[in-house]
PDB file of C-alpha atoms in Angstrom:
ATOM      1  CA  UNK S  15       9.302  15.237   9.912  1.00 75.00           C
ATOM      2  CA  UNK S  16       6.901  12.135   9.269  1.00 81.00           C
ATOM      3  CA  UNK S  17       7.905  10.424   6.232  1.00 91.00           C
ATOM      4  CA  UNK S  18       6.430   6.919   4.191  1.00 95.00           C
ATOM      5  CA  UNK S  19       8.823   5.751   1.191  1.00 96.00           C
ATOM      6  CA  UNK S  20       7.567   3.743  -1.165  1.00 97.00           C
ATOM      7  CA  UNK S  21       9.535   0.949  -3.032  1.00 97.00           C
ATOM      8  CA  UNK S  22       9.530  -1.688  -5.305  1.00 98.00           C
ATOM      9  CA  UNK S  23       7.422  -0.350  -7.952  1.00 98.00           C
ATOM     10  CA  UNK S  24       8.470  -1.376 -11.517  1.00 98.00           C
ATOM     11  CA  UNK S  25       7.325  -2.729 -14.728  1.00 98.00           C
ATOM     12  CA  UNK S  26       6.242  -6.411 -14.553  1.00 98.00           C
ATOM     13  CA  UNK S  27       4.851  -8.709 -17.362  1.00 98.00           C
ATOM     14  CA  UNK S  28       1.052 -10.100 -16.686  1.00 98.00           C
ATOM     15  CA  UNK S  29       0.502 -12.967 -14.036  1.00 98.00           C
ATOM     16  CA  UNK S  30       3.830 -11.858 -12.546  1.00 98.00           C
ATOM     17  CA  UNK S  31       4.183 -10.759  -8.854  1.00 98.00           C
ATOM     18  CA  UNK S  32       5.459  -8.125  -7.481  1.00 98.00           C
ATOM     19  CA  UNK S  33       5.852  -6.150  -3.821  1.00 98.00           C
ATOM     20  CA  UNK S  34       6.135  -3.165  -2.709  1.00 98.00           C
ATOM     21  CA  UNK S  35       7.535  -2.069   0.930  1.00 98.00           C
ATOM     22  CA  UNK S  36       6.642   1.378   2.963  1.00 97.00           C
ATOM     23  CA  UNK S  37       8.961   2.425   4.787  1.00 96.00           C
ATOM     24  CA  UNK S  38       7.233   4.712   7.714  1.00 93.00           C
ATOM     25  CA  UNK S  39       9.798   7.092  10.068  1.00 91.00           C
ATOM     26  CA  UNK S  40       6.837   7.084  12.983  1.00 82.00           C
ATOM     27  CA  UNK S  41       9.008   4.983  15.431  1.00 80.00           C
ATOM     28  CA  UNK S  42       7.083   3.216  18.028  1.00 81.00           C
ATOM     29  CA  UNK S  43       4.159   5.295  16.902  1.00 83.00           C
ATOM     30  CA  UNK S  44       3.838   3.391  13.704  1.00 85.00           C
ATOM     31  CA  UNK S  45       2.227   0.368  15.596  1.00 88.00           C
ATOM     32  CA  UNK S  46      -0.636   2.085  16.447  1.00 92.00           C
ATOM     33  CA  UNK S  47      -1.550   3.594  13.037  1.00 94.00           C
ATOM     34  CA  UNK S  48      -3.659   1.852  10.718  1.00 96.00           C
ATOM     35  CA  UNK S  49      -1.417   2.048   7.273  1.00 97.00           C
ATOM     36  CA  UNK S  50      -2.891   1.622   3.797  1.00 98.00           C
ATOM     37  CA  UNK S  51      -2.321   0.737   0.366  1.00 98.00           C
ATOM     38  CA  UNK S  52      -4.203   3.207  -2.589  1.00 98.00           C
ATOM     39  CA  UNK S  53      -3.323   3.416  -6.078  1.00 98.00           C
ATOM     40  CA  UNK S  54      -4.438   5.904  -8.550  1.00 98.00           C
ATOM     41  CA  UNK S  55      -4.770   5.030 -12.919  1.00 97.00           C
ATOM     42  CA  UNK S  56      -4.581   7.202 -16.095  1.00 92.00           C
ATOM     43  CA  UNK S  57      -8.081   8.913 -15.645  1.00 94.00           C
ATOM     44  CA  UNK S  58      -9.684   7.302 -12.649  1.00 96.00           C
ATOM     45  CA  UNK S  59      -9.750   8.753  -9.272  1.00 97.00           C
ATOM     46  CA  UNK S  60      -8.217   7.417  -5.961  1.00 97.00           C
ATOM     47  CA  UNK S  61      -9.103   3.970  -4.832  1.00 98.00           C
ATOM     48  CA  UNK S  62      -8.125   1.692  -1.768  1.00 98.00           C
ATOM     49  CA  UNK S  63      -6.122  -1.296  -2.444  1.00 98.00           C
ATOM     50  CA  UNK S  64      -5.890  -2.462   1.044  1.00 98.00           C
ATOM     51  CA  UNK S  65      -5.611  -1.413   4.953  1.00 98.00           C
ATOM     52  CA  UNK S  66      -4.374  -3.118   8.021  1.00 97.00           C
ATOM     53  CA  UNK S  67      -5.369  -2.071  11.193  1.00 96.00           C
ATOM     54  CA  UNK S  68      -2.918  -1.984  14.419  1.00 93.00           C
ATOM     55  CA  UNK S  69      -4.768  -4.911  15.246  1.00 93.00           C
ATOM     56  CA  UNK S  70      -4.015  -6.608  11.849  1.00 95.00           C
ATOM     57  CA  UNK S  71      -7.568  -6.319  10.799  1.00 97.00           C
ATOM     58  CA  UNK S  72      -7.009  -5.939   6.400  1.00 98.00           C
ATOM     59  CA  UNK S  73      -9.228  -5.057   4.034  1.00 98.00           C
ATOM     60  CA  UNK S  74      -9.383  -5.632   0.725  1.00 98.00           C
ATOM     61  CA  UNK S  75     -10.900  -4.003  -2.616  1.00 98.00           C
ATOM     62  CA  UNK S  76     -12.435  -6.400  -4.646  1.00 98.00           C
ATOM     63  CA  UNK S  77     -10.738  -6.272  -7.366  1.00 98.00           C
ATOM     64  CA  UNK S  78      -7.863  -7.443  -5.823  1.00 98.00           C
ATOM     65  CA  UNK S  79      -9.170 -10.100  -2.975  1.00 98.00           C
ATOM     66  CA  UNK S  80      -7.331 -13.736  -3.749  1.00 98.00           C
ATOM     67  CA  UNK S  81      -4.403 -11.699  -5.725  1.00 98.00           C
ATOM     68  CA  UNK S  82      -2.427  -8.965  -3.148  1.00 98.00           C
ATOM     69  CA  UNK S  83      -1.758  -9.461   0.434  1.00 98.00           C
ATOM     70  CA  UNK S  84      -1.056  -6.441   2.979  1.00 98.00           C
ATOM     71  CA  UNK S  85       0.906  -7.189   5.812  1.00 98.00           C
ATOM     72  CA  UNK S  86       3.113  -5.227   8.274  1.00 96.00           C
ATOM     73  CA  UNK S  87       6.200  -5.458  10.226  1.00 93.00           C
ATOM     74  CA  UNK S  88       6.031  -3.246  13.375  1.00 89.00           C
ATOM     75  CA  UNK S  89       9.267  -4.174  14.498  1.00 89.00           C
ATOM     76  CA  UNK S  90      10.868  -2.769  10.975  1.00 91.00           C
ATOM     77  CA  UNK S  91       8.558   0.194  10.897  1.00 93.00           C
ATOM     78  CA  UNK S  92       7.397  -1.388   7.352  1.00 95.00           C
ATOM     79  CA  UNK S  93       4.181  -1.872   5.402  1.00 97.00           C
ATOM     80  CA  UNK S  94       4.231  -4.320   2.341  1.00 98.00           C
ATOM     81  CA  UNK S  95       1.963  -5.207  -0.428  1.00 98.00           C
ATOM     82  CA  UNK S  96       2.229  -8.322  -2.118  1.00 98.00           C
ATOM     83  CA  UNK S  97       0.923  -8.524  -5.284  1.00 98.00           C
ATOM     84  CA  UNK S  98       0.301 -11.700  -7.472  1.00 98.00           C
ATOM     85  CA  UNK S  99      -1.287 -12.600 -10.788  1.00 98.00           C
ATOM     86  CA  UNK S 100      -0.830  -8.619 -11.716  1.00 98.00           C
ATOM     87  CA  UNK S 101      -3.320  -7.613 -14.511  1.00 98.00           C
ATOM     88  CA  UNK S 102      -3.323  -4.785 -16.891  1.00 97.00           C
ATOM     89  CA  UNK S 103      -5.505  -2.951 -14.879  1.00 97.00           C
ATOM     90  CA  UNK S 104      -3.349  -2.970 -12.176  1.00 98.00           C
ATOM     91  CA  UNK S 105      -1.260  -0.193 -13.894  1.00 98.00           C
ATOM     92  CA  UNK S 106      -1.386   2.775 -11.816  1.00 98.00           C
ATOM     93  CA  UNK S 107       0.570   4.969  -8.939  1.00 98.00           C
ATOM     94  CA  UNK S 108       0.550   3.408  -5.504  1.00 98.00           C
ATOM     95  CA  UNK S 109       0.463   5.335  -2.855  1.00 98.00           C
ATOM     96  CA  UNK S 110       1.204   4.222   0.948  1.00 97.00           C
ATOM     97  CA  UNK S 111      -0.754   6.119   3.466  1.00 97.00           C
ATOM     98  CA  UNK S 112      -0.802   6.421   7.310  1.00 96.00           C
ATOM     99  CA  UNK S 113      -3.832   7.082   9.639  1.00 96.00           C
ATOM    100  CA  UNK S 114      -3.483   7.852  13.483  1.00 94.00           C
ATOM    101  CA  UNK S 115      -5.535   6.903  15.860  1.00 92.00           C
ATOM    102  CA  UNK S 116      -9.213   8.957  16.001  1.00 92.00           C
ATOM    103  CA  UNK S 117      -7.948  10.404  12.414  1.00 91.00           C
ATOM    104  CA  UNK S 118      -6.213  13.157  14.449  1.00 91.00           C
ATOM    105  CA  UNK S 119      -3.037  12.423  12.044  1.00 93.00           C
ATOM    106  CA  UNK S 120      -2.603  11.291   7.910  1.00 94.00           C
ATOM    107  CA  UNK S 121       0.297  11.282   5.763  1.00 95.00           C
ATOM    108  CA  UNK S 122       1.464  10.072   2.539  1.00 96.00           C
ATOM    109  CA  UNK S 123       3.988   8.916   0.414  1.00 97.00           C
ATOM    110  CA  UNK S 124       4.963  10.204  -2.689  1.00 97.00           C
ATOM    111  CA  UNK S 125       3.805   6.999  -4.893  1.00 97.00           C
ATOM    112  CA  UNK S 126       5.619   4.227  -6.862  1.00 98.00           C
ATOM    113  CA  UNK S 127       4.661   3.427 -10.259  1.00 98.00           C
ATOM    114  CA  UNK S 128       3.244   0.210 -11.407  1.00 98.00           C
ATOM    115  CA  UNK S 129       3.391  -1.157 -14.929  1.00 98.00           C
ATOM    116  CA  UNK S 130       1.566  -4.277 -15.944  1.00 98.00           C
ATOM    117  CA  UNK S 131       2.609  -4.827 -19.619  1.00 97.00           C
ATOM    118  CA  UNK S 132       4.043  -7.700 -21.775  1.00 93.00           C
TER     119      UNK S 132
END
């Protein structure tokens, strides 16, 4: 019923950028759900990347404050994560992920891989 598609995963050569787009079938619920960027490496557990609140509060991890930029377009039912100056360690599964209101509601999407190589 609720679905988030991930896109625009890919390989990409260090110092590149690179974004990825979520597409979220919530319909005018979506603007009320704080969405969420997490991304997952060879060996290392679960970490967030970056939220956005329905207010468009973000967050950041800190490995990644000054570099990737979360941003969403309510109107296009979209979350997007730009990502610049991509390091090695970037290189993991990204996952989008969708949080209702009071936590009463959470989905995912199935993940787009991310490949920081020369």
């Amino acid at each position: 019923q609720v679905h988030l598609v991930e896109s625009g995963g890919g390989l990409v050569q260090p110092g590149g950028p690179l974004r990825l787009s979520c597409a979220a079938s919530l319909g005018s619920l979506y603007s009320t759900y704080t969405m969420a960027w997490f991304r997952q490496a060879p060996g290392k557990e679960r970490e967030l990347v970056a939220s956005i609140t329905r207010y468009g509060a973000t967050t950041y991890a800190d490995s990644v404050k000054g570099r990737f930029i979360i941003s969403r377009d309510n109107a296009k039912y979209t979350l997007y994560l730009q990502m610049n100056s991509l390091k090695h360690e970037d290189t993991a599964v990204y996952y989008c992920n969708a949080e209702a209101p009071g936590g009463l509601a959470n989905y995912w999407g199935q993940g787009t891989q991310v490949t920081v190589s020369s």
